[in-house]
Short mmCIF file of C-alpha atoms in Angstrom, two decimals:
data_model
loop_
_atom_site.label_atom_id
_atom_site.label_comp_id
_atom_site.label_asym_id
_atom_site.label_seq_id
_atom_site.Cartn_x
_atom_site.Cartn_y
_atom_site.Cartn_z
CA UNK A 1 63.84 63.91 -50.78
CA UNK A 2 64.51 63.88 -54.53
CA UNK A 3 67.27 65.43 -56.61
CA UNK A 4 67.76 66.48 -60.18
CA UNK A 5 70.99 65.54 -61.90
CA UNK A 6 73.99 67.30 -60.35
CA UNK A 7 75.73 69.41 -62.99
CA UNK A 8 78.09 71.59 -60.96
CA UNK A 9 80.65 70.95 -58.26
CA UNK A 10 78.43 72.81 -55.80
CA UNK A 11 75.48 70.56 -56.64
CA UNK A 12 77.66 67.46 -56.27
CA UNK A 13 78.79 68.64 -52.86
CA UNK A 14 75.15 69.13 -51.86
CA UNK A 15 74.47 65.51 -52.83
CA UNK A 16 77.46 64.28 -50.84
CA UNK A 17 76.40 66.27 -47.80
CA UNK A 18 72.84 64.97 -48.04
CA UNK A 19 74.07 61.37 -48.14
CA UNK A 20 76.30 61.91 -45.11
CA UNK A 21 73.57 63.72 -43.18
CA UNK A 22 71.10 60.92 -43.88
CA UNK A 23 73.61 58.27 -42.80
CA UNK A 24 74.14 60.20 -39.56
CA UNK A 25 70.38 60.38 -38.99
CA UNK A 26 70.03 56.64 -39.57
CA UNK A 27 72.68 55.97 -36.94
CA UNK A 28 70.46 57.72 -34.40
CA UNK A 29 67.84 55.04 -35.10
CA UNK A 30 69.86 51.88 -35.64
CA UNK A 31 73.29 50.32 -35.03
CA UNK A 32 76.04 50.54 -37.62
CA UNK A 33 75.43 46.94 -38.71
CA UNK A 34 71.83 47.76 -39.69
CA UNK A 35 72.70 50.66 -42.01
CA UNK A 36 72.48 49.40 -45.58
CA UNK A 37 73.24 51.12 -48.84
CA UNK A 38 69.79 50.22 -50.17
CA UNK A 39 68.00 51.88 -47.27
CA UNK A 40 70.33 54.88 -47.34
CA UNK A 41 69.63 55.31 -51.05
CA UNK A 42 65.87 55.07 -50.50
CA UNK A 43 65.87 57.61 -47.70
CA UNK A 44 68.07 60.11 -49.48
CA UNK A 45 65.99 59.87 -52.65
CA UNK A 46 68.71 58.65 -54.99
CA UNK A 47 69.05 55.40 -56.87
CA UNK A 48 71.77 53.16 -55.44
CA UNK A 49 74.02 53.56 -58.52
CA UNK A 50 73.78 57.33 -58.07
CA UNK A 51 74.86 57.10 -54.43
CA UNK A 52 77.83 55.03 -55.60
CA UNK A 53 78.89 57.94 -57.80
CA UNK A 54 79.68 59.87 -54.63
CA UNK A 55 80.83 57.09 -52.30
CA UNK A 56 82.26 53.79 -53.45
CA UNK A 57 80.56 51.75 -50.71
CA UNK A 58 78.51 51.86 -47.53
CA UNK A 59 81.74 51.62 -45.57
CA UNK A 60 83.18 54.68 -47.34
CA UNK A 61 80.13 56.68 -46.25
CA UNK A 62 80.41 55.54 -42.65
CA UNK A 63 84.15 56.22 -42.45
CA UNK A 64 83.48 59.83 -43.37
CA UNK A 65 80.65 60.00 -40.83
CA UNK A 66 83.03 58.58 -38.20
CA UNK A 67 85.60 61.27 -38.93
CA UNK A 68 82.93 63.97 -38.64
CA UNK A 69 81.73 62.67 -35.27
CA UNK A 70 85.30 62.32 -34.05
CA UNK A 71 86.11 65.94 -34.92
CA UNK A 72 82.96 67.07 -33.11
CA UNK A 73 83.83 65.03 -30.03
CA UNK A 74 87.40 66.35 -29.82
CA UNK A 75 86.13 69.93 -30.06
CA UNK A 76 83.77 69.26 -27.15
CA UNK A 77 86.42 67.32 -25.22
CA UNK A 78 88.73 70.34 -25.17
CA UNK A 79 86.12 72.30 -23.24
CA UNK A 80 85.22 69.40 -20.97
CA UNK A 81 88.83 68.89 -19.93
CA UNK A 82 89.38 72.62 -19.42
CA UNK A 83 86.35 72.79 -17.14
CA UNK A 84 87.01 69.58 -15.25
CA UNK A 85 90.76 69.27 -14.68
CA UNK A 86 92.77 71.54 -12.39
CA UNK A 87 96.28 71.62 -13.81
CA UNK A 88 97.69 72.41 -10.37
CA UNK A 89 96.46 69.16 -8.82
CA UNK A 90 98.86 66.30 -8.11
CA UNK A 91 99.41 63.90 -10.97
CA UNK A 92 97.25 61.09 -9.57
CA UNK A 93 94.27 63.40 -9.09
CA UNK A 94 94.63 64.82 -12.58
CA UNK A 95 94.77 61.29 -14.00
CA UNK A 96 91.58 60.35 -12.15
CA UNK A 97 89.85 63.48 -13.44
CA UNK A 98 90.95 62.81 -17.03
CA UNK A 99 89.69 59.21 -16.87
CA UNK A 100 86.38 60.38 -15.44
CA UNK A 101 85.87 63.01 -18.14
CA UNK A 102 86.84 60.70 -21.00
CA UNK A 103 84.55 57.91 -19.81
CA UNK A 104 81.62 60.28 -19.22
CA UNK A 105 82.12 62.06 -22.52
CA UNK A 106 82.40 58.90 -24.62
CA UNK A 107 79.57 57.05 -22.88
CA UNK A 108 77.29 59.92 -23.89
CA UNK A 109 78.20 59.37 -27.56
CA UNK A 110 76.85 55.91 -28.31
CA UNK A 111 76.99 56.34 -32.08
CA UNK A 112 80.65 57.35 -32.04
CA UNK A 113 81.51 54.34 -29.87
CA UNK A 114 79.56 52.02 -32.18
CA UNK A 115 81.54 53.39 -35.13
CA UNK A 116 84.79 52.89 -33.22
CA UNK A 117 83.76 49.29 -32.62
CA UNK A 118 83.04 48.69 -36.31
CA UNK A 119 86.07 50.54 -37.65
CA UNK A 120 88.73 47.85 -37.79
CA UNK A 121 86.53 44.82 -38.36
CA UNK A 122 84.00 46.27 -40.82
CA UNK A 123 84.44 49.86 -41.98
CA UNK A 124 88.03 49.56 -43.18
CA UNK A 125 87.00 46.65 -45.43
CA UNK A 126 85.28 47.00 -48.80
CA UNK A 127 87.04 50.31 -49.47
CA UNK A 128 89.81 51.16 -51.90
CA UNK A 129 93.38 51.94 -50.94
CA UNK A 130 92.73 55.58 -51.79
CA UNK A 131 89.72 55.85 -49.49
CA UNK A 132 91.26 54.05 -46.52
CA UNK A 133 94.53 55.98 -46.87
CA UNK A 134 92.63 59.27 -46.93
CA UNK A 135 90.72 58.24 -43.83
CA UNK A 136 93.87 57.13 -42.01
CA UNK A 137 95.59 60.45 -42.80
CA UNK A 138 92.63 62.27 -41.28
CA UNK A 139 92.76 59.89 -38.31
CA UNK A 140 96.39 60.81 -37.69
CA UNK A 141 95.34 64.45 -37.46
CA UNK A 142 92.60 63.59 -34.96
CA UNK A 143 95.03 61.46 -32.95
CA UNK A 144 97.49 64.35 -32.84
CA UNK A 145 94.73 66.64 -31.59
CA UNK A 146 93.71 64.22 -28.84
CA UNK A 147 97.31 63.59 -27.84
CA UNK A 148 97.84 67.32 -27.41
CA UNK A 149 94.76 67.57 -25.18
CA UNK A 150 95.88 64.69 -22.99
CA UNK A 151 99.46 65.98 -22.73
CA UNK A 152 98.18 69.39 -21.62
CA UNK A 153 96.68 67.89 -18.47
CA UNK A 154 99.03 64.94 -18.05
CA UNK A 155 102.43 66.08 -19.39
CA UNK A 156 103.99 63.26 -17.37
CA UNK A 157 102.71 60.81 -20.00
CA UNK A 158 105.19 62.13 -22.56
CA UNK A 159 105.12 60.11 -25.79
CA UNK A 160 102.83 57.54 -24.15
CA UNK A 161 99.99 60.06 -24.54
CA UNK A 162 99.63 59.02 -28.18
CA UNK A 163 99.22 55.34 -27.34
CA UNK A 164 96.85 56.19 -24.48
CA UNK A 165 94.71 58.31 -26.82
CA UNK A 166 94.51 55.50 -29.37
CA UNK A 167 93.73 52.91 -26.70
CA UNK A 168 90.96 55.14 -25.33
CA UNK A 169 89.13 55.05 -28.66
CA UNK A 170 89.70 51.31 -29.10
CA UNK A 171 88.47 50.57 -25.58
CA UNK A 172 85.40 52.75 -26.03
CA UNK A 173 84.49 50.80 -29.15
CA UNK A 174 85.14 47.37 -27.69
CA UNK A 175 83.34 48.01 -24.42
CA UNK A 176 80.35 49.63 -26.13
CA UNK A 177 79.49 46.26 -27.68
CA UNK A 178 78.92 44.85 -24.19
CA UNK A 179 76.89 47.83 -22.97
CA UNK A 180 74.17 47.60 -25.63
CA UNK A 181 73.14 43.93 -25.85
CA UNK A 182 70.64 42.91 -28.56
CA UNK A 183 67.02 42.14 -27.55
CA UNK A 184 67.57 38.39 -27.29
CA UNK A 185 70.51 38.83 -24.94
CA UNK A 186 68.64 41.40 -22.82
CA UNK A 187 65.84 38.85 -22.47
CA UNK A 188 68.36 36.20 -21.40
CA UNK A 189 69.78 38.57 -18.76
CA UNK A 190 66.30 39.22 -17.42
CA UNK A 191 65.43 35.52 -17.34
CA UNK A 192 68.74 34.55 -15.72
CA UNK A 193 70.11 37.50 -13.69
CA UNK A 194 73.40 35.66 -13.11
CA UNK A 195 74.16 36.08 -16.82
CA UNK A 196 73.95 39.85 -16.35
CA UNK A 197 77.57 39.86 -15.23
CA UNK A 198 78.44 40.02 -18.92
CA UNK A 199 76.54 43.29 -19.30
CA UNK A 200 78.96 46.16 -18.77
CA UNK A 201 77.87 49.75 -18.27
CA UNK A 202 80.06 51.71 -20.66
CA UNK A 203 80.88 54.65 -18.42
CA UNK A 204 81.90 52.57 -15.40
CA UNK A 205 83.81 49.91 -17.33
CA UNK A 206 85.60 52.48 -19.48
CA UNK A 207 86.57 54.57 -16.47
CA UNK A 208 88.03 51.50 -14.78
CA UNK A 209 89.98 50.55 -17.91
CA UNK A 210 91.32 54.07 -18.45
CA UNK A 211 92.37 54.42 -14.82
CA UNK A 212 94.21 51.10 -15.01
CA UNK A 213 95.91 52.14 -18.25
CA UNK A 214 97.04 55.46 -16.81
CA UNK A 215 98.37 53.81 -13.67
CA UNK A 216 100.43 51.53 -15.89
CA UNK A 217 102.03 54.26 -18.00
CA UNK A 218 102.39 57.19 -15.63
CA UNK A 219 105.72 57.44 -13.77
CA UNK A 220 105.77 56.29 -10.16
CA UNK A 221 106.06 59.02 -7.57
#
């Protein structure tokens, strides 16, 4: 893919979109840590300085990709909850259903979970105040959306629905790191099966964590 010099706002937006699309495609092939600005530039057909005209750093690109994936997930989650949770069920059964749907939905989105895991420790570094503030404002909108979804099916959570929503994303990121061990660690698990206790299946471990969280914040009946 090669580009001529962008001269209009429309052409600049096409360049931005191409960079974001290529970064998304790379994440289907490799973990967040392996995505480099040099390789992104090569694949998108732009010199690295030209990519930096549109995004100030690799992290700025990936933050925007994260927001895109998060919006997509929340749109899908609305339908998954509507199809899988009976609002007339007792609170405990609704909580179990919500935890099941969240864990299943997130475990099927490995890239999103990998981005969650990298967000605080990597992606929010090496970016300007302007970029990180813009991302955080967008994140507040996504958090509000998720909170509304959770409150619809678990109104008993009240204001705790916001904290639960945030913790769900943090847990998905943290636990995903243990569900996709690197080749050397997979080899160690195979050589010494006892070490495999440290390998956590994301869906099961996330479901357990979300159930425990909900039990802790829901009112006793």
